[in-house]
XYZ file of C-alpha atoms in Angstrom:
417
model
C -8.914 24.432 -29.679
C -5.842 26.562 -28.845
C -6.050 29.670 -31.040
C -2.292 30.309 -30.861
C 0.062 28.936 -33.553
C 2.158 27.030 -31.018
C 2.652 23.359 -31.929
C 0.818 21.051 -29.504
C 3.052 19.405 -26.937
C 3.334 15.635 -27.369
C 3.054 14.006 -23.947
C 5.661 11.280 -23.489
C 3.850 8.008 -22.690
C 6.953 6.868 -20.794
C 6.433 9.634 -18.254
C 9.623 11.010 -16.745
C 10.174 13.936 -14.427
C 7.556 16.546 -15.373
C 9.043 19.694 -13.896
C 11.369 20.868 -16.695
C 8.616 20.230 -19.246
C 6.080 22.042 -17.064
C 8.311 25.089 -16.840
C 8.554 25.278 -20.624
C 4.811 24.783 -21.056
C 3.955 27.393 -18.423
C 6.111 29.841 -20.360
C 3.592 29.409 -23.207
C 0.638 30.083 -20.953
C -1.652 28.575 -18.349
C -3.322 26.298 -20.919
C -1.677 24.348 -23.712
C -2.794 21.871 -26.338
C -1.272 18.400 -26.217
C -1.177 15.173 -28.196
C -2.114 12.137 -26.113
C -1.130 8.538 -26.909
C -2.918 7.265 -29.991
C -2.717 10.712 -31.617
C -5.707 11.914 -29.600
C -5.828 15.708 -29.364
C -6.236 17.118 -25.871
C -5.266 19.969 -23.585
C -3.634 20.519 -20.204
C -4.477 23.299 -17.766
C -1.206 24.124 -16.006
C -1.524 27.471 -14.233
C -2.668 27.500 -10.603
C -5.463 30.057 -10.950
C -6.539 28.785 -14.367
C -6.755 25.243 -13.015
C -8.819 26.351 -10.020
C -11.201 28.103 -12.384
C -11.383 25.141 -14.750
C -11.927 22.501 -12.054
C -14.890 24.400 -10.625
C -16.361 25.672 -13.906
C -20.066 24.825 -14.400
C -19.497 24.171 -18.111
C -16.899 21.467 -17.527
C -18.053 17.847 -17.244
C -16.526 14.496 -16.292
C -18.783 12.087 -18.184
C -17.342 10.399 -21.273
C -20.493 11.191 -23.251
C -18.894 14.632 -23.661
C -15.634 13.177 -25.094
C -16.022 13.988 -28.796
C -13.220 11.843 -30.248
C -14.317 8.798 -28.235
C -17.939 9.124 -29.281
C -16.964 9.568 -32.917
C -14.952 6.335 -32.859
C -11.564 8.052 -33.169
C -10.088 6.426 -30.041
C -8.771 2.911 -30.572
C -9.686 -0.057 -28.404
C -6.986 -0.715 -25.824
C -6.189 2.987 -25.496
C -4.023 3.238 -22.341
C -6.180 6.019 -20.887
C -9.505 4.332 -21.582
C -10.203 3.359 -17.967
C -9.850 6.966 -16.852
C -12.500 7.958 -19.379
C -15.010 5.131 -19.176
C -14.919 3.569 -15.687
C -18.287 4.159 -14.032
C -17.798 5.911 -10.727
C -17.400 9.248 -8.996
C -14.572 10.490 -11.203
C -16.625 10.117 -14.382
C -20.007 11.238 -13.027
C -21.651 14.641 -13.029
C -24.418 16.383 -11.136
C -26.904 14.163 -9.308
C -25.076 10.958 -10.264
C -21.842 12.306 -8.805
C -23.557 13.366 -5.587
C -25.287 9.970 -5.300
C -22.083 7.990 -5.757
C -20.023 10.259 -3.534
C -22.588 10.010 -0.733
C -22.312 6.208 -0.767
C -18.622 6.273 0.164
C -18.246 9.602 1.961
C -19.074 8.185 5.408
C -15.920 6.077 5.275
C -13.770 9.196 4.859
C -15.165 11.713 7.319
C -12.656 13.409 9.619
C -14.129 11.476 12.558
C -13.928 8.106 10.792
C -10.396 8.797 9.602
C -9.302 9.773 13.102
C -10.602 6.432 14.360
C -8.112 4.775 12.016
C -5.109 6.494 13.623
C -4.187 3.683 16.072
C -4.327 1.079 13.305
C -2.213 3.238 10.998
C 0.347 3.779 13.764
C 0.516 0.040 14.510
C 0.885 -0.839 10.843
C 3.580 1.827 10.421
C 5.610 0.386 13.318
C 5.334 -3.138 11.918
C 6.445 -1.999 8.469
C 9.406 -0.105 9.906
C 10.511 -3.328 11.578
C 10.273 -4.983 8.167
C 12.216 -2.168 6.495
C 14.978 -2.555 9.077
C 15.103 -6.317 8.555
C 15.167 -5.928 4.777
C 18.081 -3.499 5.050
C 20.010 -5.838 7.321
C 19.490 -8.662 4.841
C 20.334 -6.405 1.892
C 23.706 -5.139 3.013
C 22.248 -2.032 4.599
C 19.987 -1.135 1.635
C 16.243 -1.668 1.211
C 13.574 -0.461 -1.216
C 11.461 1.968 0.782
C 8.580 1.801 -1.697
C 8.324 -1.971 -1.547
C 8.727 -2.351 2.198
C 7.046 0.799 3.522
C 5.490 3.397 1.212
C 3.383 0.832 -0.682
C 2.157 -1.611 1.998
C 1.049 1.178 4.341
C -1.659 2.798 2.160
C -2.491 -0.508 0.482
C -2.980 -2.094 3.881
C -5.207 0.739 5.072
C -7.413 0.924 1.967
C -7.497 -2.868 1.865
C -8.913 -2.986 5.371
C -11.386 -0.185 4.629
C -12.646 -2.069 1.573
C -12.494 -5.512 3.129
C -9.919 -6.790 0.615
C -8.176 -9.951 1.808
C -4.410 -9.577 2.110
C -3.820 -12.269 -0.528
C -5.253 -10.002 -3.229
C -3.351 -6.815 -2.426
C -0.048 -7.361 -4.226
C -1.875 -8.412 -7.385
C -4.213 -5.444 -7.167
C -1.262 -3.077 -6.909
C 0.375 -4.672 -9.955
C -2.811 -4.429 -11.990
C -3.744 -0.895 -10.966
C -0.164 0.162 -11.684
C -0.673 -1.093 -15.233
C -3.998 0.732 -15.465
C -2.359 4.084 -14.619
C 0.589 3.397 -16.932
C 0.489 5.447 -20.124
C 3.063 3.495 -22.155
C 1.257 0.161 -21.991
C 0.327 -1.636 -25.234
C -3.318 -2.186 -26.267
C -3.382 -5.944 -25.645
C -1.673 -5.562 -22.288
C -4.057 -2.772 -21.295
C -7.127 -4.842 -22.150
C -5.746 -7.876 -20.307
C -4.883 -5.830 -17.202
C -8.344 -4.297 -17.055
C -9.998 -7.672 -17.558
C -7.970 -9.285 -14.768
C -8.508 -6.291 -12.475
C -12.253 -6.680 -12.839
C -11.960 -10.416 -12.197
C -9.975 -9.913 -8.990
C -12.338 -7.223 -7.731
C -15.242 -9.476 -8.669
C -13.758 -12.140 -6.400
C -13.395 -9.549 -3.635
C -17.027 -8.494 -4.023
C -18.206 -12.106 -4.082
C -16.350 -12.834 -0.848
C -17.889 -9.810 0.851
C -21.363 -10.687 -0.462
C -21.032 -14.174 1.051
C -19.523 -12.932 4.293
C -20.408 -9.237 4.833
C -18.379 -7.214 7.297
C -17.914 -3.693 8.606
C -16.216 -2.529 5.419
C -16.973 -0.275 2.481
C -17.367 -3.061 -0.073
C -20.037 -4.741 2.055
C -21.842 -1.412 2.414
C -21.734 -0.837 -1.357
C -23.048 -4.336 -2.046
C -25.886 -3.722 0.404
C -26.754 -0.486 -1.404
C -26.773 -2.352 -4.712
C -28.837 -5.275 -3.404
C -31.356 -3.157 -1.524
C -31.886 -0.583 -4.245
C -30.407 -1.277 -7.654
C -31.331 2.228 -8.756
C -28.970 3.578 -6.119
C -25.909 1.652 -7.299
C -25.649 -0.419 -10.470
C -23.315 -3.410 -10.822
C -21.091 -1.386 -13.163
C -20.932 1.464 -10.660
C -20.118 -0.968 -7.848
C -17.145 -2.350 -9.759
C -16.105 1.087 -10.980
C -16.178 2.452 -7.453
C -13.968 -0.395 -6.227
C -11.483 0.303 -9.031
C -11.345 3.987 -8.141
C -11.063 3.345 -4.402
C -8.172 0.917 -4.860
C -6.260 3.196 -7.241
C -6.868 6.500 -5.465
C -6.614 4.866 -2.042
C -3.019 3.767 -2.392
C -1.262 5.086 -5.531
C -1.488 8.740 -4.503
C -0.291 8.178 -0.935
C 2.443 5.818 -2.120
C 3.813 8.568 -4.370
C 3.335 11.224 -1.702
C 5.394 9.331 0.891
C 8.045 8.431 -1.683
C 8.374 11.999 -2.966
C 8.529 13.428 0.552
C 11.374 11.081 1.524
C 13.249 11.987 -1.664
C 12.745 15.692 -0.969
C 13.926 15.480 2.635
C 16.983 13.416 1.727
C 17.908 16.004 -0.898
C 17.307 18.886 1.521
C 18.917 17.831 4.788
C 18.589 21.368 6.163
C 14.826 21.113 5.770
C 14.795 17.743 7.521
C 16.834 19.251 10.346
C 14.294 22.063 10.674
C 11.524 19.534 11.172
C 13.499 17.374 13.584
C 14.340 20.546 15.560
C 10.676 21.537 15.712
C 10.934 24.630 13.478
C 8.329 23.033 11.179
C 6.119 20.010 11.614
C 5.443 16.895 9.569
C 2.138 18.241 8.316
C 4.129 21.104 6.745
C 6.328 18.532 4.995
C 3.272 16.804 3.576
C 1.748 20.052 2.273
C 5.007 21.266 0.749
C 5.568 17.905 -0.932
C 2.040 17.973 -2.347
C 2.806 21.387 -3.838
C 6.432 20.940 -4.891
C 6.310 17.371 -6.223
C 2.634 16.483 -6.576
C 1.964 12.713 -6.522
C -0.290 13.097 -9.563
C 1.098 15.018 -12.509
C -1.570 15.205 -15.249
C -4.913 13.760 -14.197
C -7.467 12.710 -16.883
C -10.159 13.844 -17.841
C -12.593 16.741 -17.968
C -14.504 17.983 -21.020
C -15.860 21.453 -21.805
C -19.526 21.138 -22.748
C -19.110 24.206 -24.980
C -16.144 26.059 -26.430
C -14.548 27.504 -23.316
C -11.998 30.281 -22.899
C -9.608 29.720 -20.005
C -6.950 32.346 -19.362
C -7.280 33.581 -22.934
C -7.049 30.154 -24.582
C -10.041 28.526 -26.250
C -10.567 24.853 -25.412
C -12.981 23.300 -27.881
C -16.129 21.542 -26.718
C -15.526 17.840 -26.120
C -11.737 18.104 -25.775
C -10.232 15.702 -23.197
C -8.464 17.967 -20.702
C -5.919 16.949 -18.089
C -5.429 18.726 -14.770
C -1.762 19.691 -14.551
C -1.273 19.417 -10.808
C 2.523 19.135 -10.871
C 2.720 22.293 -12.984
C 0.248 24.294 -10.898
C 2.270 23.496 -7.773
C 5.312 25.294 -9.169
C 3.488 28.137 -10.908
C 5.464 31.240 -9.948
C 2.424 33.448 -10.524
C 0.778 31.757 -7.534
C 3.651 30.535 -5.372
C 6.241 33.246 -5.905
C 9.610 33.478 -7.649
C 10.998 30.654 -5.506
C 8.190 28.238 -6.400
C 10.710 25.645 -7.565
C 12.373 25.570 -4.121
C 11.364 22.972 -1.516
C 10.710 24.871 1.719
C 8.839 23.213 4.594
C 8.177 26.603 6.205
C 6.276 27.818 3.137
C 2.822 26.544 4.238
C 3.070 28.803 7.312
C 3.915 31.972 5.426
C 1.227 34.684 5.660
C -0.647 34.856 2.392
C 0.935 31.719 0.942
C -1.177 30.238 -1.848
C -2.648 26.874 -0.973
C -1.817 24.114 -3.435
C -4.587 22.295 -5.316
C -2.756 18.991 -5.760
C -5.664 17.080 -4.219
C -8.197 18.735 -6.480
C -10.652 21.596 -6.214
C -14.408 21.957 -6.444
C -17.017 19.210 -6.402
C -14.476 16.487 -7.234
C -12.016 17.421 -4.481
C -10.272 14.262 -3.259
C -12.582 12.459 -0.850
C -9.654 10.640 0.745
C -7.548 13.760 1.383
C -7.813 13.566 5.213
C -6.761 9.908 5.144
C -3.852 10.513 2.762
C -2.606 13.386 4.898
C -2.824 11.324 8.083
C -1.068 8.325 6.586
C 1.757 10.421 5.148
C 2.227 12.479 8.310
C 2.408 9.416 10.556
C 4.645 7.582 8.090
C 7.197 10.380 7.784
C 7.317 11.202 11.477
C 7.795 7.571 12.514
C 10.272 6.869 9.696
C 12.666 9.714 10.444
C 12.277 9.432 14.207
C 13.404 5.834 14.025
C 15.946 6.359 11.233
C 17.111 10.014 11.472
C 20.147 9.279 9.286
C 18.143 7.599 6.524
C 19.408 8.558 3.078
C 19.109 7.467 -0.526
C 21.372 4.590 -1.539
C 21.686 5.956 -5.085
C 21.680 9.424 -6.565
C 18.413 11.036 -7.636
C 19.584 10.781 -11.265
C 19.872 6.991 -10.947
C 16.236 6.540 -9.893
C 13.911 5.136 -12.564
C 10.733 7.133 -13.105
C 7.257 5.651 -13.301
C 6.135 4.788 -16.825
C 3.266 7.242 -16.707
C 2.527 10.919 -17.123
C -0.398 10.515 -14.721
C 1.467 9.381 -11.615
C 4.544 11.349 -10.592
C 7.208 9.416 -8.743
C 9.882 6.736 -9.111
C 9.540 2.969 -9.448
C 11.859 2.059 -6.598
C 13.514 3.995 -3.779
C 16.643 2.249 -2.473
C 17.579 3.733 0.906
C 20.123 3.190 3.643
C 18.060 3.472 6.836
C 21.121 3.620 9.092
C 20.979 2.885 12.791
C 17.528 2.060 14.111
C 16.472 3.934 17.231
C 13.959 2.462 19.650
């Protein structure tokens, strides 16, 4: 794989803040070999330009049939990353299959369709801010922003898009959170995946019995009318991917943006004074503290040289989005500085934290809208909002895939009308 003598980096299943590790790895080069949980050998592409090249390379595939260790039986059952490799949906499909599956859901995420969701997102945001204020009043002035705001907003939106009844949403978040966890045990991983499929099966059954104007009903219709267009496994896989990607990424994005603004009050003041806008905050957060750190998987279909490093055919490769966002070669010597004016600089490199190439995030317009509305409404209503604990006291997610914290205790301060 890596032709250099450098010892492969062992990814910590418990996650943690990735940025110090990324800086050390980038010092080695844009590509580095890693050891995944279960002693599975892999690689991470970390450099901005190298990652752009890799994500769009014609000799890089997403299908698990190209995953050598898996196909040779060297990956144990209950492997915590198994769902990422084997779920049947857009993120594990190539070529015509990928285009077919993407076309089935793309209509729900067009710019026009997303814009139609704006009033509902604004209403939901206002309701959740009322709840955040109440929770703080009942909690001695402190409330968990993730629990009361950053989570229910994207989960509510994707739930409505998919036609998922509200009673399922908390359980689905718990289960999908286990699916993206990288320090979960084999038995727990198998049980979480089994229950996730059962819950989504109940969702699909409800929509089949009572179809509505939602994406799940449309997918069921595609399956029922033409089984060749969408298999049962692809239907369930697509629901899994939509639930995970539809709320986990935006949840982390909103959380990380609030943390960044609280730690950089001068930047917050610039936005409140109109020197930058909330869309700039979203883009800088995506670059500076990407909501996804190392995303699994892609596989070279032949031995591939990327930025001078050979990645062997069939190697599971992760996209190092959090590293690429702070790559000084692309974003300048101050790449590790949070600066909301950066996106407006002439010639500034555009981040790739939402992907690049054929698998670019389909829900990017929706995630951007949700985060922009959320941040603007949050800090307009609570301009003095601040963290209730220090950044060092925040507990990180137990995953090297997602990049954020488990809870975000805040003091909202005085609520403005």
